[in-house]
Amino acid sequence: MIVVEGLKKVYKSEKFEVTALDGVSFALPSNGLVFVVGKSGSGKSTLLNLLGGLDEATEGAIRFEGDEISEEERDPDIFRARCLGFIFQDFHLMEKLTVADNVSLALELNGKKDYDRVKKALRQVGLDGVEGRYPAELSGGQQQRVAIARAIVKEPKLILADEPTGNLDSVTSEQIIETLKDLSKDRLVVVVSHNLLSATRYADRIIELGDGRIVRDVTRVRGHEALVEGDTINLPSGELSDAQLDEINRAVSEGGKKLRRASEFVDTAKLETIDAENDMTADDGCAGEATNGNLSGAEATKSASDTDAEKDKKRVKRGLSAKRMIELGAKFTKRTSFVSTTVATAFVVALFAICVILYGFNGNGIYMQLDIARYGVFSLQKGYCPSEIEGNLLTDRQVRVTDEDIQEFEKAGYDGNVYKLYNMSIPVMVYSLDAGGLPSVDEVYRYFYTETAMGVLVADESYLKKLFGDFEVLAGDLYDKPYGVILTDYIADSIAFTQGTLEDERPYDNFVGKERVHERYYVNAVISTGYKKEFEPLAEKFKDAWKDGEVTERERDALTSSSEYADFLNAAQNKFNIAYSLNPDYVKSVAENPLESRMFARIMRAEIFDESGHKLADNFGGYVPLAERAGIEAHGDEAYMSLWLYNSLFGTQMTAEDMSAFEPKTLKLRDYDISDLALENVTYELTIRIKGVLDIDEAMIASRELIDKIHEYDVYAYALVFDSNGKMSDVLDVADRLGYRANAMEFSEVYNVLRVMRMYCDLFLTIGVVLLAVALLLMVAYGMKNVRGNAYEIGIIRALGAGQRDVAT
Ligand code: ADP
Ligand code: MG
């Protein structure tokens, strides 16, 4: 059954080279008990390990062949998995498994679970009723019996036993050997032993090793010598048959005979003929093959003709089921460390996942997408998010868009249109000067209508069509004056509402084509936007609330907290609440228009110094009305100051009744660009001569010259509108880099959320990195502990014929 040819095993280390086996050749039959004997270090274990496939030979071959071996089983791996049982000196039982599980494991590694066979194997080795016990609860002899049961449970064709009795007392040893002897009747049992005595007593064959070579190879023979040869009676050992007894008695009675112990062992080499006689045919074969029963004889032939695919199937079938792997694997794993490692790992992974998601989340992108989905365009505002800047002066401030910025977007691959939104003031009503007869800002603000437009977007008709479809010109002429603006019906209705003409037949006649609405702007035309239809239900609700002439705080809160209102605000910000111009030179035309007389200029934020250069205030800002519009004379660098500002700058306590403490002052006013948070670049410096004080809400009232000067810096584009033909992601990148933000109402809310998220993100990332490091260390330590801790079991499973997959469990 086994043919070994020129087997050589050299153990090599850096310093040593040990030749453990040095050209060993033999052939073993399919049954019988073979003892491999020899001194310690002679190579016995090495030989057995090579036969059992636990190690690889340096040279030579081991073949499994013969009628009783199927074609498939000639593959050493398959043979070992199916037809081999291994028994060790120190039992090598799995301490954490019960007796039954220990035995069952050998079966299960072959893809079978058969409790009856487990019981049968245990009964065969004389163990009954210990199935549920653990190895530690058994005697040494019992443990070795379990090991034998484990070896025989798959009914192997070959049992290899390395010093199976080495750890047992002599009586127990004998019992074990007898058990093996019994088993060897219908299979081959190879026992390594240094006990020559029991070898001589039980072995069918003895192979003796010395320094890695076979020094003796003998086979027990019975009856090859005649019982009586001339005057010699060859006395065999063991019980004699009646016939033998008769023959001996007859010879003795003849007299003159010598008695001689028959030589029981004969050189194997001389025994070719006897071999055949001695060699019984395997009756049952090993049942470990394939998945269903026995493959000897005809079935073996069938198996040999199996297709490769079928073989593969069988191979896959071999081994533990996943469920059983986990079940058994759990027994070898410290539950607490397993759970904690798993939990820690999951936690770290989750943290990283959260970080990745959070970092990947970009509010800008969301709003661009929303804008595009809603309006077909998206706008980016260059400015600071209110929450980003402390102090109220700079909240919600827009920053000047530069031509370089636009070039950056184009460089990044954006090839659509870019429209500029200018901060030209298009008030629906006037703030305080000249406000007679109009509703207060507060009342307008509480209502559905706007208080002031977002500015003037210099666009073209195609853009208006994109936003408003086939819009109607409700009044006026789109191209009336180069400095005129086009109002949406929404803005126009807001004005009409403040003027009380909203319900009139021609509500816009008061201001379309009339110079200087609110002294600020000229209206070319009003166009339809469909806003009323789109937000009709909301408009109705506001109208209802307005019925008593006022919208209360509570009513307003209820109305403005709806998502409907958020949609409305977004639409207003993106299209309704913007004035349009179709003249590319609109801004220039306004400046050059002799009739244009702005009522206000805006000081962004200015430092005020006295004549001697002493700073009086460093954060002044606000609207400065034009003196002539307020009916006041001021020319050149002349201005009037409010009582409250004068008092606060110079420490006086004047009242409207008594302004006698006033002294004319010459001040220097220094302003910075709104984007210049560090106050590094002065945009203008004005010398202002304070001519008098007035009891007004505004900080100052200034001459036209001063207003014009301030205006130069007051008017600029602060947002860009893209019509989405370009590469979105590239535009987004540039927007981020240049500090542009999606121009959407909820943006500051989202930005706050983003900030918190980023904060957590950084925190998570830090914790994650630390945890990951700890977890890695833990896992390495844990893994090493487990492998080291289970190395013993892994070795056993390997010896039981487990594949890599089974061992990994
Ligand atoms: P036996 O089982 O007969 O006592 P072994 O087969 O265990 O002998 O060992 C044969 C020789 O090979 C000895 O010299 C031993 O030291 C050496 N040997 C065995 N296993 C190894 C190994 N893993 N590495 C190096 N040398 C080994
Ligand atoms: Mg040994």
PDB file of C-alpha atoms in Angstrom, residues 653-739:
ATOM      1  CA  GLN A 653     -23.990 115.639  26.223  1.00  0.00           C
ATOM      2  CA  MET A 654     -25.927 117.742  23.781  1.00  0.00           C
ATOM      3  CA  THR A 655     -29.643 117.310  23.261  1.00  0.00           C
ATOM      4  CA  ALA A 656     -31.941 118.318  20.430  1.00  0.00           C
ATOM      5  CA  GLU A 657     -32.903 121.319  22.523  1.00  0.00           C
ATOM      6  CA  ASP A 658     -29.423 122.365  23.425  1.00  0.00           C
ATOM      7  CA  MET A 659     -26.681 121.970  20.866  1.00  0.00           C
ATOM      8  CA  SER A 660     -24.521 124.776  22.160  1.00  0.00           C
ATOM      9  CA  ALA A 661     -21.595 122.532  22.963  1.00  0.00           C
ATOM     10  CA  PHE A 662     -20.992 121.898  19.252  1.00  0.00           C
ATOM     11  CA  GLU A 663     -17.645 122.877  17.800  1.00  0.00           C
ATOM     12  CA  PRO A 664     -16.787 122.319  14.117  1.00  0.00           C
ATOM     13  CA  LYS A 665     -14.402 119.427  13.691  1.00  0.00           C
ATOM     14  CA  THR A 666     -12.151 118.191  10.940  1.00  0.00           C
ATOM     15  CA  LEU A 667     -12.025 114.400  10.918  1.00  0.00           C
ATOM     16  CA  LYS A 668     -10.275 111.764   8.899  1.00  0.00           C
ATOM     17  CA  LEU A 669     -12.304 108.748   7.858  1.00  0.00           C
ATOM     18  CA  ARG A 670     -10.407 105.701   6.719  1.00  0.00           C
ATOM     19  CA  ASP A 671     -12.233 102.764   5.148  1.00  0.00           C
ATOM     20  CA  TYR A 672     -11.181  99.271   4.201  1.00  0.00           C
ATOM     21  CA  ASP A 673     -12.502  96.859   1.684  1.00  0.00           C
ATOM     22  CA  ILE A 674     -15.110  94.575   3.153  1.00  0.00           C
ATOM     23  CA  SER A 675     -12.976  91.519   2.408  1.00  0.00           C
ATOM     24  CA  ASP A 676     -10.038  93.008   4.222  1.00  0.00           C
ATOM     25  CA  LEU A 677     -10.639  91.535   7.634  1.00  0.00           C
ATOM     26  CA  ALA A 678      -7.132  92.301   8.807  1.00  0.00           C
ATOM     27  CA  LEU A 679      -7.626  95.984   7.927  1.00  0.00           C
ATOM     28  CA  GLU A 680      -4.446  96.075   5.890  1.00  0.00           C
ATOM     29  CA  ASN A 681      -5.479  97.865   2.718  1.00  0.00           C
ATOM     30  CA  VAL A 682      -7.074 101.254   3.009  1.00  0.00           C
ATOM     31  CA  THR A 683      -9.552 101.752   0.167  1.00  0.00           C
ATOM     32  CA  TYR A 684     -10.125 105.420   0.766  1.00  0.00           C
ATOM     33  CA  GLU A 685      -9.356 108.164   3.189  1.00  0.00           C
ATOM     34  CA  LEU A 686     -11.704 111.148   3.433  1.00  0.00           C
ATOM     35  CA  THR A 687     -11.257 114.404   5.181  1.00  0.00           C
ATOM     36  CA  ILE A 688     -14.614 115.476   6.572  1.00  0.00           C
ATOM     37  CA  ARG A 689     -15.381 118.836   8.007  1.00  0.00           C
ATOM     38  CA  ILE A 690     -18.286 118.544  10.437  1.00  0.00           C
ATOM     39  CA  LYS A 691     -20.358 121.609   9.833  1.00  0.00           C
ATOM     40  CA  GLY A 692     -23.040 120.952  12.398  1.00  0.00           C
ATOM     41  CA  VAL A 693     -25.051 118.365  14.322  1.00  0.00           C
ATOM     42  CA  LEU A 694     -28.579 117.133  13.575  1.00  0.00           C
ATOM     43  CA  ASP A 695     -31.061 115.087  15.526  1.00  0.00           C
ATOM     44  CA  ILE A 696     -31.147 112.190  13.042  1.00  0.00           C
ATOM     45  CA  ASP A 697     -30.978 108.436  13.152  1.00  0.00           C
ATOM     46  CA  GLU A 698     -28.257 108.189  10.509  1.00  0.00           C
ATOM     47  CA  ALA A 699     -24.671 108.695  11.557  1.00  0.00           C
ATOM     48  CA  MET A 700     -23.922 111.452   9.086  1.00  0.00           C
ATOM     49  CA  ILE A 701     -25.333 113.401   6.192  1.00  0.00           C
ATOM     50  CA  ALA A 702     -22.731 114.251   3.585  1.00  0.00           C
ATOM     51  CA  SER A 703     -22.122 116.363   0.512  1.00  0.00           C
ATOM     52  CA  ARG A 704     -22.530 114.909  -2.963  1.00  0.00           C
ATOM     53  CA  GLU A 705     -18.726 114.920  -3.401  1.00  0.00           C
ATOM     54  CA  LEU A 706     -18.259 112.812  -0.315  1.00  0.00           C
ATOM     55  CA  ILE A 707     -21.132 110.515  -1.263  1.00  0.00           C
ATOM     56  CA  ASP A 708     -19.672 110.014  -4.750  1.00  0.00           C
ATOM     57  CA  LYS A 709     -16.296 109.219  -3.279  1.00  0.00           C
ATOM     58  CA  ILE A 710     -17.814 106.641  -0.944  1.00  0.00           C
ATOM     59  CA  HIS A 711     -19.887 105.235  -3.783  1.00  0.00           C
ATOM     60  CA  GLU A 712     -16.771 104.411  -5.750  1.00  0.00           C
ATOM     61  CA  TYR A 713     -16.118 101.741  -3.192  1.00  0.00           C
ATOM     62  CA  ASP A 714     -19.680 101.063  -2.316  1.00  0.00           C
ATOM     63  CA  VAL A 715     -20.774  99.560  -5.608  1.00  0.00           C
ATOM     64  CA  TYR A 716     -19.422  96.246  -6.761  1.00  0.00           C
ATOM     65  CA  ALA A 717     -20.449  92.755  -7.789  1.00  0.00           C
ATOM     66  CA  TYR A 718     -20.680  90.418  -4.840  1.00  0.00           C
ATOM     67  CA  ALA A 719     -22.076  87.267  -6.380  1.00  0.00           C
ATOM     68  CA  LEU A 720     -21.721  85.274  -9.544  1.00  0.00           C
ATOM     69  CA  VAL A 721     -24.410  83.271 -11.212  1.00  0.00           C
ATOM     70  CA  PHE A 722     -23.455  80.258 -13.282  1.00  0.00           C
ATOM     71  CA  ASP A 723     -25.781  78.677 -15.748  1.00  0.00           C
ATOM     72  CA  SER A 724     -24.382  75.235 -15.067  1.00  0.00           C
ATOM     73  CA  ASN A 725     -22.939  74.380 -18.446  1.00  0.00           C
ATOM     74  CA  GLY A 726     -19.515  73.991 -16.938  1.00  0.00           C
ATOM     75  CA  LYS A 727     -17.785  71.347 -14.923  1.00  0.00           C
ATOM     76  CA  MET A 728     -19.543  71.451 -11.594  1.00  0.00           C
ATOM     77  CA  SER A 729     -16.903  69.772  -9.490  1.00  0.00           C
ATOM     78  CA  ASP A 730     -14.154  72.027 -10.776  1.00  0.00           C
ATOM     79  CA  VAL A 731     -16.262  75.099 -10.143  1.00  0.00           C
ATOM     80  CA  LEU A 732     -16.918  73.835  -6.660  1.00  0.00           C
ATOM     81  CA  ASP A 733     -13.226  73.394  -5.983  1.00  0.00           C
ATOM     82  CA  VAL A 734     -12.459  76.901  -7.144  1.00  0.00           C
ATOM     83  CA  ALA A 735     -15.370  78.248  -5.127  1.00  0.00           C
ATOM     84  CA  ASP A 736     -14.004  76.637  -1.997  1.00  0.00           C
ATOM     85  CA  ARG A 737     -10.519  77.920  -2.660  1.00  0.00           C
ATOM     86  CA  LEU A 738     -11.618  81.487  -3.318  1.00  0.00           C
ATOM     87  CA  GLY A 739     -14.065  81.634  -0.451  1.00  0.00           C
TER      88      GLY A 739
END
